[in-house]
Coordinates of C-alpha atoms in Angstrom, one line a residue:
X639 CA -1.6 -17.4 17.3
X640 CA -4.5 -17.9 15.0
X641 CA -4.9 -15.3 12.6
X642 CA -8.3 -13.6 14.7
X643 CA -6.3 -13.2 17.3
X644 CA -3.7 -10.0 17.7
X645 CA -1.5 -9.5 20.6
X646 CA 0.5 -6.3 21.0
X647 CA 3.5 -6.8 22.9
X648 CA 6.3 -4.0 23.6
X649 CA 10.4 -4.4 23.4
X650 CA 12.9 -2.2 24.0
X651 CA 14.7 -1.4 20.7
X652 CA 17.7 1.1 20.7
X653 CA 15.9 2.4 24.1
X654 CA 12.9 3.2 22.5
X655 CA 9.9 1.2 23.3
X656 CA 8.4 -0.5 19.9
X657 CA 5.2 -2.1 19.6
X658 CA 4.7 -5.4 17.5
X659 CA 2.5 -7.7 17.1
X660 CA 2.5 -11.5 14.9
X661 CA -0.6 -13.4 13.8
X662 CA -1.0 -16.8 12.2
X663 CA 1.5 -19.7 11.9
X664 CA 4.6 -21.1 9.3
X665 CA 7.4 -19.1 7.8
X666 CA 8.0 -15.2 8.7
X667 CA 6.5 -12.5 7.1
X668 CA 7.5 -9.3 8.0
X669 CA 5.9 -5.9 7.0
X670 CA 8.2 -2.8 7.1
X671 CA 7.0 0.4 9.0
X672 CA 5.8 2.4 7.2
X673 CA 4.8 6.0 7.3
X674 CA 1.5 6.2 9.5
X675 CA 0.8 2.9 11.3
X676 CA -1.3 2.1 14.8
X677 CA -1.7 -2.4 15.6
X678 CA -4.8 -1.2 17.5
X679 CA -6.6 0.6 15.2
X680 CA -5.6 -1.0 11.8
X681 CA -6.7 -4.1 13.5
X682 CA -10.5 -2.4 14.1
X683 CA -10.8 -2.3 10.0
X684 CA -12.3 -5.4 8.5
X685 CA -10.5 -4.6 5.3
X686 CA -6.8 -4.4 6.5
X687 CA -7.8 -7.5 9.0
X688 CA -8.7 -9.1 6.0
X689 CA -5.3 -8.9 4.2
X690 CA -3.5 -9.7 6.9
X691 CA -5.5 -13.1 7.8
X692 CA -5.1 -14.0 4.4
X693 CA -1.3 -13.7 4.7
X694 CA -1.8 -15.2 8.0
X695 CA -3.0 -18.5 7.1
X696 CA 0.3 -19.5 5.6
X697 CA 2.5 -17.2 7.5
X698 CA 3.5 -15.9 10.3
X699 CA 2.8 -11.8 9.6
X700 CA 5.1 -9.4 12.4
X701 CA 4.2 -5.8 12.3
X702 CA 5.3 -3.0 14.3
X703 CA 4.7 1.0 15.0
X704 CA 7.8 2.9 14.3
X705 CA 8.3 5.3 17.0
X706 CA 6.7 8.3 17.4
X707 CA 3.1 6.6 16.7
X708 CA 0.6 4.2 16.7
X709 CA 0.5 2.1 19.4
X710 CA 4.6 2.5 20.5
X711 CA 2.8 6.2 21.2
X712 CA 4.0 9.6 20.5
X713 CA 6.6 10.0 23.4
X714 CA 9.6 9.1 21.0
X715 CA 10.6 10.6 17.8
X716 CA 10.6 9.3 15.0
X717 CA 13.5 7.5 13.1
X718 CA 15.2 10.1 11.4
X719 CA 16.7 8.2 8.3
X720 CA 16.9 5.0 6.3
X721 CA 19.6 4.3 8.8
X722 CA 17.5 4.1 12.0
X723 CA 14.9 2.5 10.1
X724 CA 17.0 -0.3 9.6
X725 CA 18.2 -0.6 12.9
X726 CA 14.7 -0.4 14.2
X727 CA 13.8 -3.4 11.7
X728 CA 16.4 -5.4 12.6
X729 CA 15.6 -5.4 16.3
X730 CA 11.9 -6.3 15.8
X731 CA 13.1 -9.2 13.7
X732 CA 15.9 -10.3 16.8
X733 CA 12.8 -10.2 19.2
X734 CA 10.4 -11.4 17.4
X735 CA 11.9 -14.7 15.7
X736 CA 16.0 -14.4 16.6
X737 CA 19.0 -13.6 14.7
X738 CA 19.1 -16.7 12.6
X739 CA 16.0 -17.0 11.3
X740 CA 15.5 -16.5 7.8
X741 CA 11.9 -14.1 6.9
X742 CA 10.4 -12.9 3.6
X743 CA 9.7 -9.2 3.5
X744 CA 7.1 -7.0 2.3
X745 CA 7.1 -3.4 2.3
X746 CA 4.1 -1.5 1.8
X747 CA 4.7 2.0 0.5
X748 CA 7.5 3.7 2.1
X749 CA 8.3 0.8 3.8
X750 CA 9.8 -0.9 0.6
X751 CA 12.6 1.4 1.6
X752 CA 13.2 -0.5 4.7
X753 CA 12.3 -3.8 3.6
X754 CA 14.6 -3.5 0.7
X755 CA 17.7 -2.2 2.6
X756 CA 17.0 -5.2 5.1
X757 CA 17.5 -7.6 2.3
X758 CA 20.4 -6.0 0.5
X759 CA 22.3 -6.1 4.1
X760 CA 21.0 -9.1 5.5
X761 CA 20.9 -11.5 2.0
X762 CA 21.9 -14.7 3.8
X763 CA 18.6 -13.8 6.1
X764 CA 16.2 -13.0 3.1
X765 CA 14.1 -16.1 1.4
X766 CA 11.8 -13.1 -0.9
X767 CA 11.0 -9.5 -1.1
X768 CA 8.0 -8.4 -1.9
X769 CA 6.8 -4.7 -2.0
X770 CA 3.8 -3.0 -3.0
X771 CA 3.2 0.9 -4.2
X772 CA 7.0 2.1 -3.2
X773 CA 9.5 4.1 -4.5
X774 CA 13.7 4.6 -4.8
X775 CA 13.7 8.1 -4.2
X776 CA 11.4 10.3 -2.5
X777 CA 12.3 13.7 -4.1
X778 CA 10.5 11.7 -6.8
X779 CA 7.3 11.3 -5.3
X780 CA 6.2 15.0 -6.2
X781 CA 7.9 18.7 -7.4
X782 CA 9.8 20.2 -4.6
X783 CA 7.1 22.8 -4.5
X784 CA 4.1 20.1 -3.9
X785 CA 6.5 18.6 -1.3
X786 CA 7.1 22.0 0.7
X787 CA 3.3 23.0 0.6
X788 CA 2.5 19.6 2.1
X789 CA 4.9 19.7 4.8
X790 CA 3.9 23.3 5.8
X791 CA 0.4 22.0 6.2
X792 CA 1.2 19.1 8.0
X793 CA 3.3 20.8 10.0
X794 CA 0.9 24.0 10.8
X795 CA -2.3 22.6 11.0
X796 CA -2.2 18.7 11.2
X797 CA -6.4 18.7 11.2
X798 CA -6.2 20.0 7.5
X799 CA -2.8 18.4 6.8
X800 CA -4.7 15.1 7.5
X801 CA -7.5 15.9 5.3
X802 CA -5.5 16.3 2.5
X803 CA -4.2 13.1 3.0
X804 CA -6.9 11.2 3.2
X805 CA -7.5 13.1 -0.1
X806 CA -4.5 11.7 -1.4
X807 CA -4.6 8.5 -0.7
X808 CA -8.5 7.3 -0.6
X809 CA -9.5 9.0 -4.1
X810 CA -13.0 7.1 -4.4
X811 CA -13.9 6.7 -0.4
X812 CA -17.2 8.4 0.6
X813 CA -17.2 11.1 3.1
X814 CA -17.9 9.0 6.3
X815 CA -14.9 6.9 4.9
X816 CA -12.1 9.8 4.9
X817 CA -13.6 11.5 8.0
X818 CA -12.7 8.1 9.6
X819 CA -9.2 8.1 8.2
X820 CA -8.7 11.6 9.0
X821 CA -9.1 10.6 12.8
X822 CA -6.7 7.7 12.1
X823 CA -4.1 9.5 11.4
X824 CA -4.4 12.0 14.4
X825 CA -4.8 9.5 16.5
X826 CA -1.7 7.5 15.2
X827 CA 0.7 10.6 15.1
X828 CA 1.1 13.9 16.3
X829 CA 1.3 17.2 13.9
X830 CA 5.0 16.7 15.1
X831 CA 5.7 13.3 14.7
X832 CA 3.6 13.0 11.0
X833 CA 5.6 16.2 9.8
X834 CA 9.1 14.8 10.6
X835 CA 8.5 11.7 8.8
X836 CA 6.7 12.4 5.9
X837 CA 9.9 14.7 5.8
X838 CA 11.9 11.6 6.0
X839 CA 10.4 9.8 3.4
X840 CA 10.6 12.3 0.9
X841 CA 14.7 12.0 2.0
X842 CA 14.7 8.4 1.5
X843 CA 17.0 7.5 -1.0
X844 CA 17.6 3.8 -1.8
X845 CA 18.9 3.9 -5.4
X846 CA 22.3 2.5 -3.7
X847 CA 21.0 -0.3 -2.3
X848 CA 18.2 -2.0 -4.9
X849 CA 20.9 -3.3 -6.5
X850 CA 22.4 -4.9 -4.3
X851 CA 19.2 -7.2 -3.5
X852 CA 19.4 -10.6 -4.5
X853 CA 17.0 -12.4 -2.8
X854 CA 14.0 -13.5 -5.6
X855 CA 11.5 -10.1 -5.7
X856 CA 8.3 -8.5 -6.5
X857 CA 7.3 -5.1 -7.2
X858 CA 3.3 -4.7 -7.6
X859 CA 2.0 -0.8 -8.3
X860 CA -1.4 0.0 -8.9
X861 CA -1.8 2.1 -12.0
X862 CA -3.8 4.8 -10.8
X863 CA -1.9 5.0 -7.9
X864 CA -2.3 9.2 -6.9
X865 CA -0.1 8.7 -4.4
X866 CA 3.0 6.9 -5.3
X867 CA 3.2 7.0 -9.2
X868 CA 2.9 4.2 -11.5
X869 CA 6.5 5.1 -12.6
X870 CA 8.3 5.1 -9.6
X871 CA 7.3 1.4 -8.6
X872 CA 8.1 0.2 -12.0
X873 CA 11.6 2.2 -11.6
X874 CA 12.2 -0.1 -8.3
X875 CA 12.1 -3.1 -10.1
X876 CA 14.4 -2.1 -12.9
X877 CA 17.0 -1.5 -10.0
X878 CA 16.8 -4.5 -9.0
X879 CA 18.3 -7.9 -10.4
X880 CA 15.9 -9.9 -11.3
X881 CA 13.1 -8.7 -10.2
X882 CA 9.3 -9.0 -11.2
X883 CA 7.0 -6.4 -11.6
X884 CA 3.2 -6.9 -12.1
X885 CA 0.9 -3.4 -12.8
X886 CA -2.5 -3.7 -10.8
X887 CA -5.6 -1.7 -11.2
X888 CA -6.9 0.6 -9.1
X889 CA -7.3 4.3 -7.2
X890 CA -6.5 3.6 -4.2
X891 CA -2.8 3.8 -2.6
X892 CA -3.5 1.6 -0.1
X893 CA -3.6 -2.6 -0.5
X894 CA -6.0 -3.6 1.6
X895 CA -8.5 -0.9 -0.3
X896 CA -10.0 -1.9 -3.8
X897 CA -9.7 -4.8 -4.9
X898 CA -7.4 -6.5 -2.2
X899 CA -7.6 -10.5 -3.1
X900 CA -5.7 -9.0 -7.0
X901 CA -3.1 -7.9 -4.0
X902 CA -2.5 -11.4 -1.5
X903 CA -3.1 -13.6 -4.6
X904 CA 0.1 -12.3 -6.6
X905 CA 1.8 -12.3 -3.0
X906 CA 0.9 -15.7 -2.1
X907 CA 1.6 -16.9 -5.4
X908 CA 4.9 -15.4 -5.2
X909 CA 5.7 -17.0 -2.1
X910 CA 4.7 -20.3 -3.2
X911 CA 1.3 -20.3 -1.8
X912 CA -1.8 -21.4 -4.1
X913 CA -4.2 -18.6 -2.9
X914 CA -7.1 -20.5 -4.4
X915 CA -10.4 -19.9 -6.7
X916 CA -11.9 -16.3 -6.2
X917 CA -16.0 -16.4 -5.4
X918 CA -18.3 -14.0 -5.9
X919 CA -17.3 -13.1 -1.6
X920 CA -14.0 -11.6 -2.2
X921 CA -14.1 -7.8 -3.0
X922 CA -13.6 -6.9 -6.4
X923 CA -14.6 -10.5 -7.5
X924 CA -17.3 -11.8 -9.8
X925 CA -18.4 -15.3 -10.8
X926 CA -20.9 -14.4 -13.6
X927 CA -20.1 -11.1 -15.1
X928 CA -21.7 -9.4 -17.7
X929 CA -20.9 -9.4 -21.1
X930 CA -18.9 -6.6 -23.2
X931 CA -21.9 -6.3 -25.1
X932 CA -24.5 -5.1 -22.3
X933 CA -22.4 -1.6 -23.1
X934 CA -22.8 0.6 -25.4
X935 CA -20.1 1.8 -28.1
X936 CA -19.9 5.0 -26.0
X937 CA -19.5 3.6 -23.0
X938 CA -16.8 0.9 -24.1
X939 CA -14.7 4.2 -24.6
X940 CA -15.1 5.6 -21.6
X941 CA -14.3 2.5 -20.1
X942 CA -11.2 2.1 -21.8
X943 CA -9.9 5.2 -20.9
X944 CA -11.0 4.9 -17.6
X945 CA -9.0 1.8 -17.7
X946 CA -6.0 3.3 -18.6
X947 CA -5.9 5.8 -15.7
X948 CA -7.6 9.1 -17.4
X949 CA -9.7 11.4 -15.3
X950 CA -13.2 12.6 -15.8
X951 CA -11.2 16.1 -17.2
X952 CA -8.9 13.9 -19.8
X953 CA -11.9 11.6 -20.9
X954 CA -13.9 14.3 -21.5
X955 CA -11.4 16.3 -23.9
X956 CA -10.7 13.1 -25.5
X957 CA -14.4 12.4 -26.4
X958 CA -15.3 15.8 -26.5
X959 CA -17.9 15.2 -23.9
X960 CA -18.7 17.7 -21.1
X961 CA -17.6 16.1 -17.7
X962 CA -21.2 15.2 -16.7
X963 CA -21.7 13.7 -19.4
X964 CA -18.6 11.6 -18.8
X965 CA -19.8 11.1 -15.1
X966 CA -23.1 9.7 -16.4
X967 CA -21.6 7.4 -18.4
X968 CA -19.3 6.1 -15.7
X969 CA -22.6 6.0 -13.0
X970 CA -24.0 3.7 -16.1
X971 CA -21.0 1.4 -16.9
X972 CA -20.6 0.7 -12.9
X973 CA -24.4 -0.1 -13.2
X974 CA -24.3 -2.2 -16.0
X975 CA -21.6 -4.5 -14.6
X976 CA -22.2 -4.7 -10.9
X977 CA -19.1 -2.9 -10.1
X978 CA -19.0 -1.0 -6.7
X979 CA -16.2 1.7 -8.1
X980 CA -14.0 3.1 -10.8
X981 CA -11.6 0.9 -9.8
X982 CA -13.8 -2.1 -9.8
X983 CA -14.6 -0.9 -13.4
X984 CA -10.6 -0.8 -14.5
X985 CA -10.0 -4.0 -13.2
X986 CA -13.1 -5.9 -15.2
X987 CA -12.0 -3.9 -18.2
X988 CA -8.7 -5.7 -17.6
X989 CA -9.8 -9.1 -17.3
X990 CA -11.9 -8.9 -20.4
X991 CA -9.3 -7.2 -23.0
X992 CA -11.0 -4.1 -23.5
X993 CA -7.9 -1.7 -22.9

């Protein structure tokens, strides 16, 4: 299929119906579940479309809704460990390209977890592993206390549970933005079905298997990730032999948010794919960017440590500024360079050294 063009078909997998869907042409690509997914409705976004037709111009991208949500709907629960994970992986692979075929993987938050325990198992079915903004061990991902309090909400009032989320994971969106992904997410799971697996994420525990991965791999974490921390994605690549990690810039938790082409370029790269010159089109890009020198000492401060992850809170202490006047400085740096975000900022403080 070309990659405008999405078709959701259904298998029986375990005896639970799965939903899956492919787009675009050559080699497998295979993204692992992960936590809250729906083929219809990811689809709708221009920005996630976007990702995935630039993956889909050179490959053959399979995704599917775990059950329990998105499109395979709510009827089923969810998988309740890494285990049936696996097994639900592996049969969306058998139907969608047959138990021979070899695939590249990549795992999008907690779907590293799956992704990589496919390739540790499977190595003679594994040409490259790539995953984005994951984690070995959930218990990791916060204090047991932060973990409890968000399963409680989830799990008592999914409406505010959801909020929360989009909280967590869209840090710079405007309000239209996470009142959009709050209805995502209710619409893609139920208060049951999101509670028992952000349960099972935090369980998931694949410290025994990184090392056992040996297809070539790559590990990319956003720096300011609020979600999954920096740490924990540069922990997965230690685990694993070999493998390459590359630190992105950025807020947002998600890939296909922020600055999306710094995403598919290191993946297509990785894969053997020249992605091409960026133009002044792709988000986050710039062909003529001002110069270090349109800021003011003051605000080359602020930039740096806006670069290097601090909030509004930290920058002021550091400068001893008050936080308005740290706010005002950052509405005047985004100015000055034609940035659309904070993020935007970090990443052209990046590409012109000053960190």
């Amino acid at each position: 299929m070309e990659p405008g063009d999405q078709l959701i078909r259904y298998a029986d997998v375990g005896g639970r119906e799965v939903a899956w869907t492919s787009v675009g042409s050559g080699p497998p690509l295979v993204l692992g579940g992960w936590w809250c997914s729906h083929l219809g409705l990811d689809w709708e976004g221009p920005a996630f479309r976007r990702l995935v037709a630039a993956l889909a111009e050179h490959f053959t991208v399979i995704r599917y809704d775990r059950p329990g949500g998105g499109a395979s709907g709510h009827d089923d629960p969810p998988p309740a460990d890494l285990d049936e994970e696996l097994a639900l992986l592996e049969g969306v692979i058998a139907v969608a390209v047959g138990d021979e075929v070899r695939v590249s993987m990549f795992g999008v938050s907690s779907g590293g977890a799956v992704s990589s325990r496919f390739a540790a198992e499977h190595p003679d079915r594994v040409d490259a592993l790539v995953m984005y903004g994951t984690f070995a061990n959930g218990s990791e991902i916060a204090p047991p206390h932060a973990r409890k309090g968000l399963l409680d909400v989830i799990g008592t009032h999914w409406g505010f549970g959801s909020r929360v989320l989009a909280d967590l994971f869209l840090p710079e969106a405007t309000a239209e933005e996470r009142d959009e992904f709050v209805a995502y997410q209710r619409r893609s799971a139920s208060r049951e079905s999101a509670a028992a697996s952000m349960a099972e994420l935090y369980a998931f525990d694949s410290t025994g298997h990184l090392g056992r991965v040996r297809a070539p791999t790559l590990v990319l974490h956003r720096r300011e990730d609020r979600a999954i921390p920096f740490a924990l994605g540069a922990d997965v690549a230690s685990r694993i032999p070999g493998a390459r990690f590359v630190e992105l810039h950025g807020l947002d938790h998600f890939p296909w948010r922020g600055d999306q082409r710094a995403v598919t370029d290191e993946v297509l790269r990785f894969l053997g794919v020249d992605p091409g010159p960026r133009t002044a089109a792709d988000p986050g890009a710039s062909v003529t960017e001002p110069p270090v020198a349109d800021l003011s000492p003051r605000e080359i401060e602020v930039l740096r440590l806006v670069a290097r992850g601090d909030t509004d809170q930290q920058i002021a202490q550091a400068l001893v500024l008050s936080p308005h006047t740290v706010h005002r400085h950052l509405a005047n740096i985004r100015t000055k360079l034609g940035v659309p975000s904070r993020a935007a900022a970090a990443a052209w403080a990046s590409r012109h050294d000053v960190l």
